Amino acid sequence: DGIGGNPNNLPSIDLGSGRTATAIAAGYQHTCAILDNASIKCWGYGADGQLGRGERKGELEPKPDPIDLGSGRNAKAIVTGNSHNCVMLDNSSIKCWGLNDSGQLGQGDTDSRGDEPDQMGDFLPSIDLGSGKTARAISAGDRHTCAILDNASIKCWGKNDSGQLGLGD
């Protein structure tokens, strides 16, 4: 439920032997961190695949193995929405996983990813940002995601019930 009190008295998260965090992102009921070796670990509520472990359960702490981002891929940035995550990889592509009820994973469907085996790593496609386009930055809201592209334009995908995608509707 929660641990109150002085943060100085709280234990540190076990990220693995000798590992430290370089970035952190907190969703509604889960947290993900980029580690000093550019890998990612997530923990917390995971019923919608947001932990990227190929299962629908939570983890109170990070598992020993990092999330599979694909062959030879490392993380540059990570963002979390309510129940989804997106990572900008070392090749400036973007991959997203977790809840996808509003298309927030950017795959043109509403299939959640990361909650079944064989949905992560090389099985998880990168977002199609357009021919030859790469990402400079990413940001996530409740059920939508946006990226600044290499030409300084912005693309957004996911829920648009309040016009948050900037499409004028």
PDB file of C-alpha atoms in Angstrom, residues 14-159:
ATOM      1  CA  ASP A  14      18.225  -3.933  -5.958  1.00  0.00           C
ATOM      2  CA  LEU A  15      19.139  -3.344  -9.622  1.00  0.00           C
ATOM      3  CA  GLY A  16      21.705  -6.155  -9.678  1.00  0.00           C
ATOM      4  CA  SER A  17      25.290  -6.547  -8.607  1.00  0.00           C
ATOM      5  CA  GLY A  18      27.212  -3.355  -9.329  1.00  0.00           C
ATOM      6  CA  ARG A  19      24.356  -1.819 -11.373  1.00  0.00           C
ATOM      7  CA  THR A  20      23.189   1.757 -10.962  1.00  0.00           C
ATOM      8  CA  ALA A  21      20.406   3.738 -12.631  1.00  0.00           C
ATOM      9  CA  THR A  22      20.910   6.574 -15.123  1.00  0.00           C
ATOM     10  CA  ALA A  23      17.215   7.365 -15.746  1.00  0.00           C
ATOM     11  CA  ILE A  24      13.860   6.471 -14.208  1.00  0.00           C
ATOM     12  CA  ALA A  25      10.212   6.711 -15.289  1.00  0.00           C
ATOM     13  CA  ALA A  26       7.146   6.004 -13.154  1.00  0.00           C
ATOM     14  CA  GLY A  27       3.775   4.933 -14.551  1.00  0.00           C
ATOM     15  CA  TYR A  28       0.501   4.507 -12.700  1.00  0.00           C
ATOM     16  CA  GLN A  29       1.494   1.338 -10.822  1.00  0.00           C
ATOM     17  CA  HIS A  30       4.898   0.450 -12.255  1.00  0.00           C
ATOM     18  CA  THR A  31       8.385   1.889 -12.561  1.00  0.00           C
ATOM     19  CA  CYS A  32      11.173   1.390 -15.115  1.00  0.00           C
ATOM     20  CA  ALA A  33      14.822   2.395 -14.976  1.00  0.00           C
ATOM     21  CA  ILE A  34      17.641   2.579 -17.492  1.00  0.00           C
ATOM     22  CA  LEU A  35      20.752   1.107 -15.930  1.00  0.00           C
ATOM     23  CA  ASP A  36      24.367   2.195 -16.329  1.00  0.00           C
ATOM     24  CA  ASN A  37      24.859  -0.512 -19.004  1.00  0.00           C
ATOM     25  CA  ALA A  38      21.923   0.913 -21.082  1.00  0.00           C
ATOM     26  CA  SER A  39      19.612  -1.992 -20.206  1.00  0.00           C
ATOM     27  CA  ILE A  40      16.127  -1.594 -18.694  1.00  0.00           C
ATOM     28  CA  LYS A  41      14.469  -3.135 -15.658  1.00  0.00           C
ATOM     29  CA  CYS A  42      10.828  -2.627 -14.629  1.00  0.00           C
ATOM     30  CA  TRP A  43       8.872  -3.561 -11.501  1.00  0.00           C
ATOM     31  CA  GLY A  44       5.406  -3.117  -9.964  1.00  0.00           C
ATOM     32  CA  TYR A  45       1.990  -4.000 -11.410  1.00  0.00           C
ATOM     33  CA  GLY A  46       2.288  -5.929 -14.662  1.00  0.00           C
ATOM     34  CA  ALA A  47      -1.080  -7.389 -15.706  1.00  0.00           C
ATOM     35  CA  ASP A  48      -1.028  -5.506 -19.026  1.00  0.00           C
ATOM     36  CA  GLY A  49       2.537  -6.384 -20.025  1.00  0.00           C
ATOM     37  CA  GLN A  50       4.074  -3.116 -18.867  1.00  0.00           C
ATOM     38  CA  LEU A  51       6.900  -5.007 -17.138  1.00  0.00           C
ATOM     39  CA  GLY A  52       7.891  -6.566 -20.482  1.00  0.00           C
ATOM     40  CA  ARG A  53       8.366 -10.001 -18.943  1.00  0.00           C
ATOM     41  CA  GLY A  54       6.005 -12.072 -21.117  1.00  0.00           C
ATOM     42  CA  GLU A  55       3.595 -12.615 -18.260  1.00  0.00           C
ATOM     43  CA  ARG A  56       0.637 -10.935 -16.606  1.00  0.00           C
ATOM     44  CA  LYS A  57       1.747 -10.452 -13.042  1.00  0.00           C
ATOM     45  CA  GLY A  58       3.512  -7.963 -10.889  1.00  0.00           C
ATOM     46  CA  GLU A  59       7.035  -7.959  -9.536  1.00  0.00           C
ATOM     47  CA  LEU A  60       7.819  -6.279  -6.242  1.00  0.00           C
ATOM     48  CA  GLU A  61      11.401  -5.727  -7.368  1.00  0.00           C
ATOM     49  CA  PRO A  62      13.317  -5.930 -10.642  1.00  0.00           C
ATOM     50  CA  LYS A  63      14.084  -9.422 -11.963  1.00  0.00           C
ATOM     51  CA  PRO A  64      17.754 -10.314 -12.475  1.00  0.00           C
ATOM     52  CA  ASP A  65      17.569 -10.238 -16.278  1.00  0.00           C
ATOM     53  CA  PRO A  66      16.903  -6.928 -18.048  1.00  0.00           C
ATOM     54  CA  ILE A  67      14.087  -6.461 -20.567  1.00  0.00           C
ATOM     55  CA  ASP A  68      14.911  -7.785 -24.032  1.00  0.00           C
ATOM     56  CA  LEU A  69      15.032  -4.749 -26.350  1.00  0.00           C
ATOM     57  CA  GLY A  70      16.224  -6.705 -29.403  1.00  0.00           C
ATOM     58  CA  SER A  71      19.518  -7.992 -30.763  1.00  0.00           C
ATOM     59  CA  GLY A  72      22.310  -5.564 -29.972  1.00  0.00           C
ATOM     60  CA  ARG A  73      19.902  -2.788 -28.908  1.00  0.00           C
ATOM     61  CA  ASN A  74      20.381  -0.527 -25.899  1.00  0.00           C
ATOM     62  CA  ALA A  75      18.227   2.185 -24.326  1.00  0.00           C
ATOM     63  CA  LYS A  76      18.827   5.941 -24.652  1.00  0.00           C
ATOM     64  CA  ALA A  77      15.575   7.150 -23.025  1.00  0.00           C
ATOM     65  CA  ILE A  78      12.454   5.661 -21.450  1.00  0.00           C
ATOM     66  CA  VAL A  79       8.989   7.079 -20.757  1.00  0.00           C
ATOM     67  CA  THR A  80       5.967   5.562 -19.058  1.00  0.00           C
ATOM     68  CA  GLY A  81       2.296   6.237 -19.523  1.00  0.00           C
ATOM     69  CA  ASN A  82      -0.458   4.933 -17.323  1.00  0.00           C
ATOM     70  CA  SER A  83       0.235   1.268 -18.165  1.00  0.00           C
ATOM     71  CA  HIS A  84       2.638   1.391 -21.110  1.00  0.00           C
ATOM     72  CA  ASN A  85       6.289   2.200 -21.754  1.00  0.00           C
ATOM     73  CA  CYS A  86       8.226   3.462 -24.738  1.00  0.00           C
ATOM     74  CA  VAL A  87      11.975   3.387 -25.130  1.00  0.00           C
ATOM     75  CA  MET A  88      14.162   5.323 -27.544  1.00  0.00           C
ATOM     76  CA  LEU A  89      16.914   2.935 -28.572  1.00  0.00           C
ATOM     77  CA  ASP A  90      20.553   3.590 -29.403  1.00  0.00           C
ATOM     78  CA  ASN A  91      19.655   3.677 -33.126  1.00  0.00           C
ATOM     79  CA  SER A  92      17.013   6.394 -32.396  1.00  0.00           C
ATOM     80  CA  SER A  93      14.104   4.051 -33.108  1.00  0.00           C
ATOM     81  CA  ILE A  94      11.219   3.645 -30.631  1.00  0.00           C
ATOM     82  CA  LYS A  95       9.681   0.486 -29.187  1.00  0.00           C
ATOM     83  CA  CYS A  96       6.633   0.440 -26.904  1.00  0.00           C
ATOM     84  CA  TRP A  97       5.037  -2.268 -24.757  1.00  0.00           C
ATOM     85  CA  GLY A  98       2.248  -2.702 -22.193  1.00  0.00           C
ATOM     86  CA  LEU A  99      -1.446  -1.791 -22.372  1.00  0.00           C
ATOM     87  CA  ASN A 100      -2.588  -0.808 -25.866  1.00  0.00           C
ATOM     88  CA  ASP A 101      -6.338  -0.235 -25.499  1.00  0.00           C
ATOM     89  CA  SER A 102      -6.083   3.141 -27.263  1.00  0.00           C
ATOM     90  CA  GLY A 103      -3.271   2.444 -29.723  1.00  0.00           C
ATOM     91  CA  GLN A 104      -0.655   3.994 -27.425  1.00  0.00           C
ATOM     92  CA  LEU A 105       1.928   1.431 -28.581  1.00  0.00           C
ATOM     93  CA  GLY A 106       1.880   2.890 -32.090  1.00  0.00           C
ATOM     94  CA  GLN A 107       1.340  -0.350 -34.002  1.00  0.00           C
ATOM     95  CA  GLY A 108      -2.003   0.498 -35.624  1.00  0.00           C
ATOM     96  CA  ASP A 109      -3.906  -1.963 -33.442  1.00  0.00           C
ATOM     97  CA  THR A 110      -5.090  -2.360 -29.849  1.00  0.00           C
ATOM     98  CA  ASP A 111      -3.165  -5.532 -28.949  1.00  0.00           C
ATOM     99  CA  SER A 112      -1.215  -5.213 -25.721  1.00  0.00           C
ATOM    100  CA  ARG A 113       2.404  -6.398 -25.851  1.00  0.00           C
ATOM    101  CA  GLY A 114       4.790  -7.726 -23.250  1.00  0.00           C
ATOM    102  CA  ASP A 115       2.172  -9.838 -21.486  1.00  0.00           C
ATOM    103  CA  GLU A 116       2.789 -13.037 -23.484  1.00  0.00           C
ATOM    104  CA  PRO A 117       5.977 -14.934 -24.389  1.00  0.00           C
ATOM    105  CA  ASP A 118       7.684 -13.975 -27.663  1.00  0.00           C
ATOM    106  CA  GLN A 119       6.397 -10.381 -27.732  1.00  0.00           C
ATOM    107  CA  MET A 120       9.565  -8.549 -26.728  1.00  0.00           C
ATOM    108  CA  GLY A 121      13.055  -8.288 -28.183  1.00  0.00           C
ATOM    109  CA  ASP A 122      13.243  -8.855 -31.928  1.00  0.00           C
ATOM    110  CA  PHE A 123       9.522  -9.800 -31.906  1.00  0.00           C
ATOM    111  CA  LEU A 124       8.564  -6.278 -30.791  1.00  0.00           C
ATOM    112  CA  PRO A 125       8.498  -4.009 -33.851  1.00  0.00           C
ATOM    113  CA  SER A 126       9.790  -0.468 -33.790  1.00  0.00           C
ATOM    114  CA  ILE A 127       7.316   2.365 -34.367  1.00  0.00           C
ATOM    115  CA  ASP A 128       7.023   3.420 -38.007  1.00  0.00           C
ATOM    116  CA  LEU A 129       7.974   7.099 -37.771  1.00  0.00           C
ATOM    117  CA  GLY A 130       8.050   7.552 -41.558  1.00  0.00           C
ATOM    118  CA  SER A 131      10.584   6.781 -44.240  1.00  0.00           C
ATOM    119  CA  GLY A 132      14.090   7.430 -42.918  1.00  0.00           C
ATOM    120  CA  LYS A 133      12.792   9.228 -39.806  1.00  0.00           C
ATOM    121  CA  THR A 134      14.282   8.712 -36.352  1.00  0.00           C
ATOM    122  CA  ALA A 135      13.467  10.059 -32.902  1.00  0.00           C
ATOM    123  CA  ARG A 136      15.243  12.776 -30.925  1.00  0.00           C
ATOM    124  CA  ALA A 137      12.985  12.634 -27.850  1.00  0.00           C
ATOM    125  CA  ILE A 138       9.886  10.843 -26.546  1.00  0.00           C
ATOM    126  CA  SER A 139       7.156  11.617 -24.029  1.00  0.00           C
ATOM    127  CA  ALA A 140       4.142   9.660 -22.799  1.00  0.00           C
ATOM    128  CA  GLY A 141       0.820  10.648 -21.310  1.00  0.00           C
ATOM    129  CA  ASP A 142      -1.930   8.515 -19.810  1.00  0.00           C
ATOM    130  CA  ARG A 143      -2.770   6.613 -23.024  1.00  0.00           C
ATOM    131  CA  HIS A 144      -0.804   8.434 -25.709  1.00  0.00           C
ATOM    132  CA  THR A 145       2.805   8.867 -26.762  1.00  0.00           C
ATOM    133  CA  CYS A 146       4.627  11.582 -28.722  1.00  0.00           C
ATOM    134  CA  ALA A 147       8.052  11.819 -30.323  1.00  0.00           C
ATOM    135  CA  ILE A 148      10.153  14.675 -31.639  1.00  0.00           C
ATOM    136  CA  LEU A 149      11.666  13.468 -34.889  1.00  0.00           C
ATOM    137  CA  ASP A 150      15.063  14.151 -36.411  1.00  0.00           C
ATOM    138  CA  ASN A 151      13.557  16.905 -38.601  1.00  0.00           C
ATOM    139  CA  ALA A 152      12.096  18.633 -35.460  1.00  0.00           C
ATOM    140  CA  SER A 153       8.515  17.621 -36.344  1.00  0.00           C
ATOM    141  CA  ILE A 154       6.290  15.876 -33.795  1.00  0.00           C
ATOM    142  CA  LYS A 155       4.260  12.692 -34.189  1.00  0.00           C
ATOM    143  CA  CYS A 156       1.781  11.436 -31.603  1.00  0.00           C
ATOM    144  CA  TRP A 157      -0.276   8.240 -31.343  1.00  0.00           C
ATOM    145  CA  GLY A 158      -2.843   6.719 -28.983  1.00  0.00           C
ATOM    146  CA  LYS A 159      -5.947   8.087 -27.286  1.00  0.00           C
TER     147      LYS A 159
END
